[in-house]
Short mmCIF file of C-alpha atoms and ligand atoms in Angstrom, two decimals:
data_model
loop_
_atom_site.label_atom_id
_atom_site.label_comp_id
_atom_site.label_asym_id
_atom_site.label_seq_id
_atom_site.Cartn_x
_atom_site.Cartn_y
_atom_site.Cartn_z
CA UNK A 23 0.10 -0.12 -0.20
CA UNK A 24 1.10 3.73 -0.63
CA UNK A 25 0.35 6.01 1.86
CA UNK A 26 0.14 9.26 1.13
CA UNK A 27 2.49 11.98 3.47
CA UNK A 28 0.48 14.51 3.37
CA UNK A 29 -2.15 12.98 6.22
CA UNK A 30 -0.51 10.37 6.84
CA UNK A 31 0.55 11.57 10.77
CA UNK A 32 -2.92 12.74 11.21
CA UNK A 33 -4.21 9.36 10.65
CA UNK A 34 -1.65 7.23 12.66
CA UNK A 35 -2.82 9.72 15.88
CA UNK A 36 -6.17 9.03 14.84
CA UNK A 37 -5.41 4.77 14.67
CA UNK A 38 -3.50 5.43 18.03
CA UNK A 39 -6.77 7.25 19.55
CA UNK A 40 -8.36 4.41 18.18
CA UNK A 41 -6.29 1.20 20.01
CA UNK A 42 -5.42 3.33 23.16
CA UNK A 43 -7.49 1.59 25.49
CA UNK A 44 -7.13 -1.73 24.41
CA UNK A 45 -3.34 -1.66 24.11
CA UNK A 46 -3.36 -0.48 27.77
CA UNK A 47 -6.00 -3.26 28.38
CA UNK A 48 -3.47 -6.17 26.77
CA UNK A 49 0.05 -4.79 27.94
CA UNK A 50 -0.40 -3.14 31.55
CA UNK A 51 2.69 -1.44 31.11
CA UNK A 52 4.03 -0.30 34.58
CA UNK A 53 5.00 2.98 35.69
CA UNK A 54 7.37 1.12 38.48
CA UNK A 55 9.92 0.73 35.51
CA UNK A 56 11.58 2.68 32.86
CA UNK A 57 10.83 0.29 29.62
CA UNK A 58 12.81 0.88 26.32
CA UNK A 59 10.15 -1.69 24.32
CA UNK A 60 9.30 -5.03 23.40
CA UNK A 61 11.17 -7.63 25.39
CA UNK A 62 13.46 -5.23 26.33
CA UNK A 63 15.83 -4.59 29.43
CA UNK A 64 14.32 -2.12 31.23
CA UNK A 65 16.59 0.61 33.15
CA UNK A 66 17.50 -0.74 35.55
CA UNK A 67 19.58 -3.51 33.48
CA UNK A 68 20.50 -1.24 30.91
CA UNK A 69 21.60 2.43 33.28
CA UNK A 70 21.11 4.73 30.77
CA UNK A 71 19.20 7.12 31.73
CA UNK A 72 20.60 7.47 35.32
CA UNK A 73 20.21 9.77 37.97
CA UNK A 74 17.79 12.28 36.66
CA UNK A 75 16.85 14.17 39.73
CA UNK A 76 16.65 17.54 39.05
CA UNK A 77 16.75 17.51 35.20
CA UNK A 78 13.87 18.77 32.99
CA UNK A 79 12.56 15.95 31.02
CA UNK A 80 10.57 15.51 27.71
CA UNK A 81 9.05 12.22 27.06
CA UNK A 82 8.70 12.61 23.07
CA UNK A 83 5.93 10.39 22.03
CA UNK A 84 5.26 8.90 25.33
CA UNK A 85 2.17 6.90 25.02
CA UNK A 86 0.38 6.05 28.31
CA UNK A 87 2.64 8.06 30.60
CA UNK A 88 4.44 5.28 32.27
CA UNK A 89 7.90 6.13 31.50
CA UNK A 90 6.90 9.93 31.66
CA UNK A 91 5.62 9.39 35.58
CA UNK A 92 8.51 7.21 36.37
CA UNK A 93 10.60 10.07 35.56
CA UNK A 94 8.83 11.95 37.62
CA UNK A 95 8.84 10.23 40.35
CA UNK A 96 13.01 9.71 40.29
CA UNK A 97 13.14 13.24 40.88
CA UNK A 98 12.82 15.24 37.58
CA UNK A 99 12.23 18.69 38.60
CA UNK A 100 10.04 18.69 35.26
CA UNK A 101 8.91 15.30 33.36
CA UNK A 102 6.78 16.33 29.98
CA UNK A 103 5.21 14.00 27.65
CA UNK A 104 4.03 14.83 24.40
CA UNK A 105 1.95 12.40 22.27
CA UNK A 106 0.14 13.28 19.47
CA UNK A 107 -2.97 10.74 20.14
CA UNK A 108 -5.22 12.87 22.50
CA UNK A 109 -6.61 9.09 23.85
CA UNK A 110 -2.81 8.36 25.06
CA UNK A 111 -2.63 11.31 26.88
CA UNK A 112 -5.67 11.24 28.55
CA UNK A 113 -4.74 7.66 29.69
CA UNK A 114 -1.30 9.05 30.99
CA UNK A 115 -3.12 11.93 32.75
CA UNK A 116 -5.29 9.57 34.80
CA UNK A 117 -2.77 7.24 35.44
CA UNK A 118 -0.51 10.09 37.15
CA UNK A 119 -3.04 11.31 38.75
CA UNK A 120 -4.05 7.92 40.51
CA UNK A 121 -0.47 7.78 41.98
CA UNK A 122 -0.31 11.32 41.99
CA UNK A 123 2.93 11.99 39.84
CA UNK A 124 3.31 15.34 38.80
CA UNK A 125 4.42 14.15 35.77
CA UNK A 126 2.86 17.04 32.82
CA UNK A 127 0.86 15.63 29.42
CA UNK A 128 0.08 17.49 26.51
CA UNK A 129 -1.08 16.69 22.98
CA UNK A 130 1.35 17.07 20.47
CA UNK A 131 4.56 15.62 18.34
CA UNK A 132 7.80 17.17 18.37
CA UNK A 133 6.77 20.47 16.17
CA UNK A 134 5.88 21.34 20.19
CA UNK A 135 9.81 21.76 20.97
CA UNK A 136 10.24 24.35 18.52
CA UNK A 137 7.90 26.64 21.41
CA UNK A 138 10.84 25.70 24.02
CA UNK A 139 14.36 26.10 23.03
CA UNK A 140 16.75 25.11 25.49
CA UNK A 141 14.79 24.01 28.05
CA UNK A 142 15.23 19.93 28.89
CA UNK A 143 18.24 18.69 29.62
CA UNK A 144 16.80 14.87 28.90
CA UNK A 145 15.11 13.72 26.36
CA UNK A 146 13.73 10.36 25.90
CA UNK A 147 11.78 9.09 22.88
CA UNK A 148 11.05 5.17 23.20
CA UNK A 149 9.09 3.04 19.90
CA UNK A 150 7.65 6.22 19.07
CA UNK A 151 9.82 8.07 16.58
CA UNK A 152 9.70 4.93 13.45
CA UNK A 153 6.16 6.63 13.04
CA UNK A 154 7.25 10.14 12.40
CA UNK A 155 6.60 10.80 8.44
CA UNK A 156 10.28 12.81 8.79
CA UNK A 157 12.71 11.50 11.36
CA UNK A 158 15.73 14.12 10.74
CA UNK A 159 12.89 16.54 11.40
CA UNK A 160 12.09 14.89 14.35
CA UNK A 161 15.59 15.28 15.62
CA UNK A 162 16.28 18.61 14.97
CA UNK A 163 12.82 19.73 17.05
CA UNK A 164 14.50 17.80 20.02
CA UNK A 165 17.91 19.06 19.42
CA UNK A 166 16.39 22.18 19.37
CA UNK A 167 14.68 21.91 22.85
CA UNK A 168 17.73 20.56 24.39
CA UNK A 169 19.81 23.32 26.54
CA UNK A 170 23.42 22.38 25.68
CA UNK A 171 24.96 19.04 26.96
CA UNK A 172 21.55 17.74 26.89
CA UNK A 173 20.99 14.43 26.24
CA UNK A 174 19.00 12.58 23.87
CA UNK A 175 18.10 8.56 24.05
CA UNK A 176 15.85 7.03 21.62
CA UNK A 177 14.80 3.73 20.89
CA UNK A 178 12.93 2.56 17.91
CA UNK A 179 11.97 -0.92 16.30
CA UNK A 180 15.49 -2.49 15.28
CA UNK A 181 15.29 -1.90 11.82
CA UNK A 182 16.11 -5.51 10.44
CA UNK A 183 13.21 -7.24 12.36
CA UNK A 184 11.18 -4.74 10.60
CA UNK A 185 12.74 -5.26 7.10
CA UNK A 186 11.20 -9.21 7.37
CA UNK A 187 8.86 -11.09 7.93
CA UNK A 188 8.66 -14.01 10.02
CA UNK A 189 8.20 -17.70 8.35
CA UNK A 190 8.45 -21.24 9.67
CA UNK A 191 10.63 -19.77 12.66
CA UNK A 192 12.83 -17.75 9.91
CA UNK A 193 13.07 -14.25 9.26
CA UNK A 194 13.17 -13.72 5.70
CA UNK A 195 14.30 -10.39 4.45
CA UNK A 196 13.36 -9.40 1.03
CA UNK A 197 15.51 -5.44 0.88
CA UNK A 198 17.10 -4.36 3.95
CA UNK A 199 17.62 -0.98 2.00
CA UNK A 200 13.92 -0.42 1.03
CA UNK A 201 12.90 2.76 2.83
CA UNK A 202 8.87 3.74 2.98
CA UNK A 203 5.98 3.25 4.56
CA UNK A 204 5.61 0.29 6.18
CA UNK A 205 1.62 -0.67 6.48
CA UNK A 206 -0.37 -3.30 9.21
CA UNK A 207 -3.19 -3.95 10.53
CA UNK A 208 -2.81 -3.72 14.36
CA UNK A 209 -5.49 -5.34 16.23
CA UNK A 210 -7.05 -6.70 19.45
CA UNK A 211 -9.72 -9.24 19.11
CA UNK A 212 -10.34 -9.53 22.12
CA UNK A 213 -11.95 -6.34 22.39
CA UNK A 214 -13.43 -6.01 19.00
CA UNK A 215 -10.73 -3.16 18.25
CA UNK A 216 -8.48 -2.48 15.47
CA UNK A 217 -6.55 0.16 13.31
CA UNK A 218 -4.32 0.77 10.10
CA UNK A 219 -1.02 1.53 11.36
CA UNK A 220 1.86 2.99 9.41
CA UNK A 221 5.39 3.17 10.28
CA UNK A 222 9.11 4.35 8.37
CA UNK A 223 11.62 2.01 7.48
CA UNK A 224 14.76 2.64 7.24
CA UNK A 225 18.24 0.96 7.12
CA UNK A 226 20.58 1.97 10.26
CA UNK A 227 22.49 4.09 8.33
CA UNK A 228 20.10 6.47 7.19
CA UNK A 229 18.92 6.39 10.75
CA UNK A 230 22.69 7.35 12.17
CA UNK A 231 22.58 9.97 9.76
CA UNK A 232 19.64 11.82 10.73
CA UNK A 233 20.99 11.20 13.64
CA UNK A 234 23.90 13.16 13.47
CA UNK A 235 22.64 15.26 10.95
CA UNK A 236 19.87 17.02 13.66
CA UNK A 237 22.82 17.83 15.55
CA UNK A 238 23.90 15.01 18.02
CA UNK A 239 26.91 13.32 18.79
CA UNK A 240 26.49 9.78 19.09
CA UNK A 241 27.82 8.56 22.79
CA UNK A 242 26.47 5.05 22.33
CA UNK A 243 24.58 2.25 20.50
CA UNK A 244 22.70 -0.84 21.78
CA UNK A 245 20.57 -3.73 20.47
CA UNK A 246 19.56 -5.76 23.41
CA UNK A 247 19.53 -9.19 23.75
CA UNK A 248 16.26 -10.24 25.36
CA UNK A 249 15.90 -9.44 29.26
CA UNK A 250 16.03 -12.54 31.81
CA UNK A 251 12.20 -13.08 31.65
CA UNK A 252 9.50 -12.47 28.96
CA UNK A 253 7.36 -9.16 29.67
CA UNK A 254 3.51 -8.45 28.73
CA UNK A 255 4.58 -8.46 25.06
CA UNK A 256 5.64 -11.89 24.86
CA UNK A 257 3.20 -13.37 27.12
CA UNK A 258 0.15 -11.27 25.51
CA UNK A 259 0.45 -11.50 22.02
CA UNK A 260 -2.89 -12.26 20.53
CA UNK A 261 -1.99 -15.36 19.14
CA UNK A 262 -1.35 -16.75 22.36
CA UNK A 263 2.30 -16.68 24.45
CA UNK A 264 3.66 -20.18 22.83
CA UNK A 265 2.48 -19.10 18.52
CA UNK A 266 4.86 -19.36 15.99
CA UNK A 267 2.87 -16.46 15.14
CA UNK A 268 4.11 -14.86 18.18
CA UNK A 269 6.40 -12.25 17.33
CA UNK A 270 7.78 -10.93 20.28
CA UNK A 271 8.52 -14.77 21.40
CA UNK A 272 12.29 -15.00 23.09
CA UNK A 273 13.43 -17.51 20.38
CA UNK A 274 12.75 -14.89 18.00
CA UNK A 275 14.34 -12.02 19.47
CA UNK A 276 17.14 -14.26 20.83
CA UNK A 277 18.79 -14.18 17.12
CA UNK A 278 16.93 -11.24 15.67
CA UNK A 279 17.43 -8.04 18.07
CA UNK A 280 13.78 -6.80 18.70
CA UNK A 281 14.89 -2.77 19.55
CA UNK A 282 17.84 -0.44 18.39
CA UNK A 283 18.62 1.79 21.08
CA UNK A 284 21.38 5.27 20.36
CA UNK A 285 21.75 7.88 23.27
CA UNK A 286 23.81 10.98 22.21
CA UNK A 287 24.43 14.60 23.44
CA UNK A 288 24.02 18.39 22.23
CA UNK A 289 27.77 19.16 22.20
C1 SAM B 2 4.25 1.60 21.52
S1 SAM B 2 3.55 3.62 21.78
C2 SAM B 2 4.91 3.92 23.16
C3 SAM B 2 4.67 4.88 23.99
C4 SAM B 2 5.44 5.16 24.65
N1 SAM B 2 6.71 5.80 24.40
C5 SAM B 2 6.27 3.87 25.52
O1 SAM B 2 7.04 3.32 25.18
O2 SAM B 2 5.63 3.55 26.18
C6 SAM B 2 4.19 4.71 20.46
C7 SAM B 2 3.41 5.71 20.39
O3 SAM B 2 4.11 7.08 19.50
C8 SAM B 2 3.30 8.24 19.29
N2 SAM B 2 3.85 8.49 18.26
C9 SAM B 2 2.63 8.84 16.49
N3 SAM B 2 3.50 9.27 15.60
C10 SAM B 2 4.00 10.09 16.62
C11 SAM B 2 5.22 11.38 15.92
N4 SAM B 2 5.32 11.64 14.83
N5 SAM B 2 5.95 11.99 16.97
C12 SAM B 2 5.82 11.82 18.47
N6 SAM B 2 4.95 10.37 18.89
C13 SAM B 2 3.88 9.49 18.40
C14 SAM B 2 1.40 6.89 18.99
O4 SAM B 2 0.87 8.29 19.49
C15 SAM B 2 1.77 6.29 20.17
O5 SAM B 2 1.31 6.80 21.58
#
């Protein structure tokens, strides 16, 4: 399917509005941990963020706000979650309220950063910017919102994993270098909800080029192996935990990385 760039970001936000409640119900993501993605070790194991006491932190594409709340509860002076989906932000606000967490939330995407130049010490964006039509523009917006020396931690679908399709336990990659929109149906049969989602596929060198072109110094990169215990993404597949169709099963992600994590700073 070809995707018209002009309104695709609106359609992606609408899609997240539609599935937000079912997504949050299925995965029950906990604000007790800072997570980096499906079947990925969390901050207690990776230690990429470190002490956030007194920091002003932006969480771009915050979804249900669990990571934003974690940052607020760990002493961030400001923890702002931004997301283009009103339903995701509504969920995040309720969750923060129920925990009396001092996290703030607003509906928006990276363009909102342009009104907040130099205002953050740390930006995180976890599994969100593969939905941005222009990754370099989004990273440039984040760079603008950071103070000098500010850091970014970015997690994305691993480009190798989303370049392929699983067949009989093997990942078949047709064309790793093909760049463009990848569309699929994300469905939640347990609540009879589904949507059409679109993300951009890019090879690793294109992602790194955008990261550097946005002005960041690259401080590190990780392709995490699965954590010791299966998470909710592996356990709550709509196909069943042990189904060969479960794309987040341990046997697959021990061979093909689930997530790409890059971190860097504003020199
Ligand atoms: C898989 S969820 C991840 C949410 C959260 N970061 C987490 O790790 O739980 C993806 C989120 O990205 C948001 N999103 C979609 N398009 C975006 C964009 N262009 N910029 C930032 N976030 C976007 C969606 O609304 C959705 O809430």
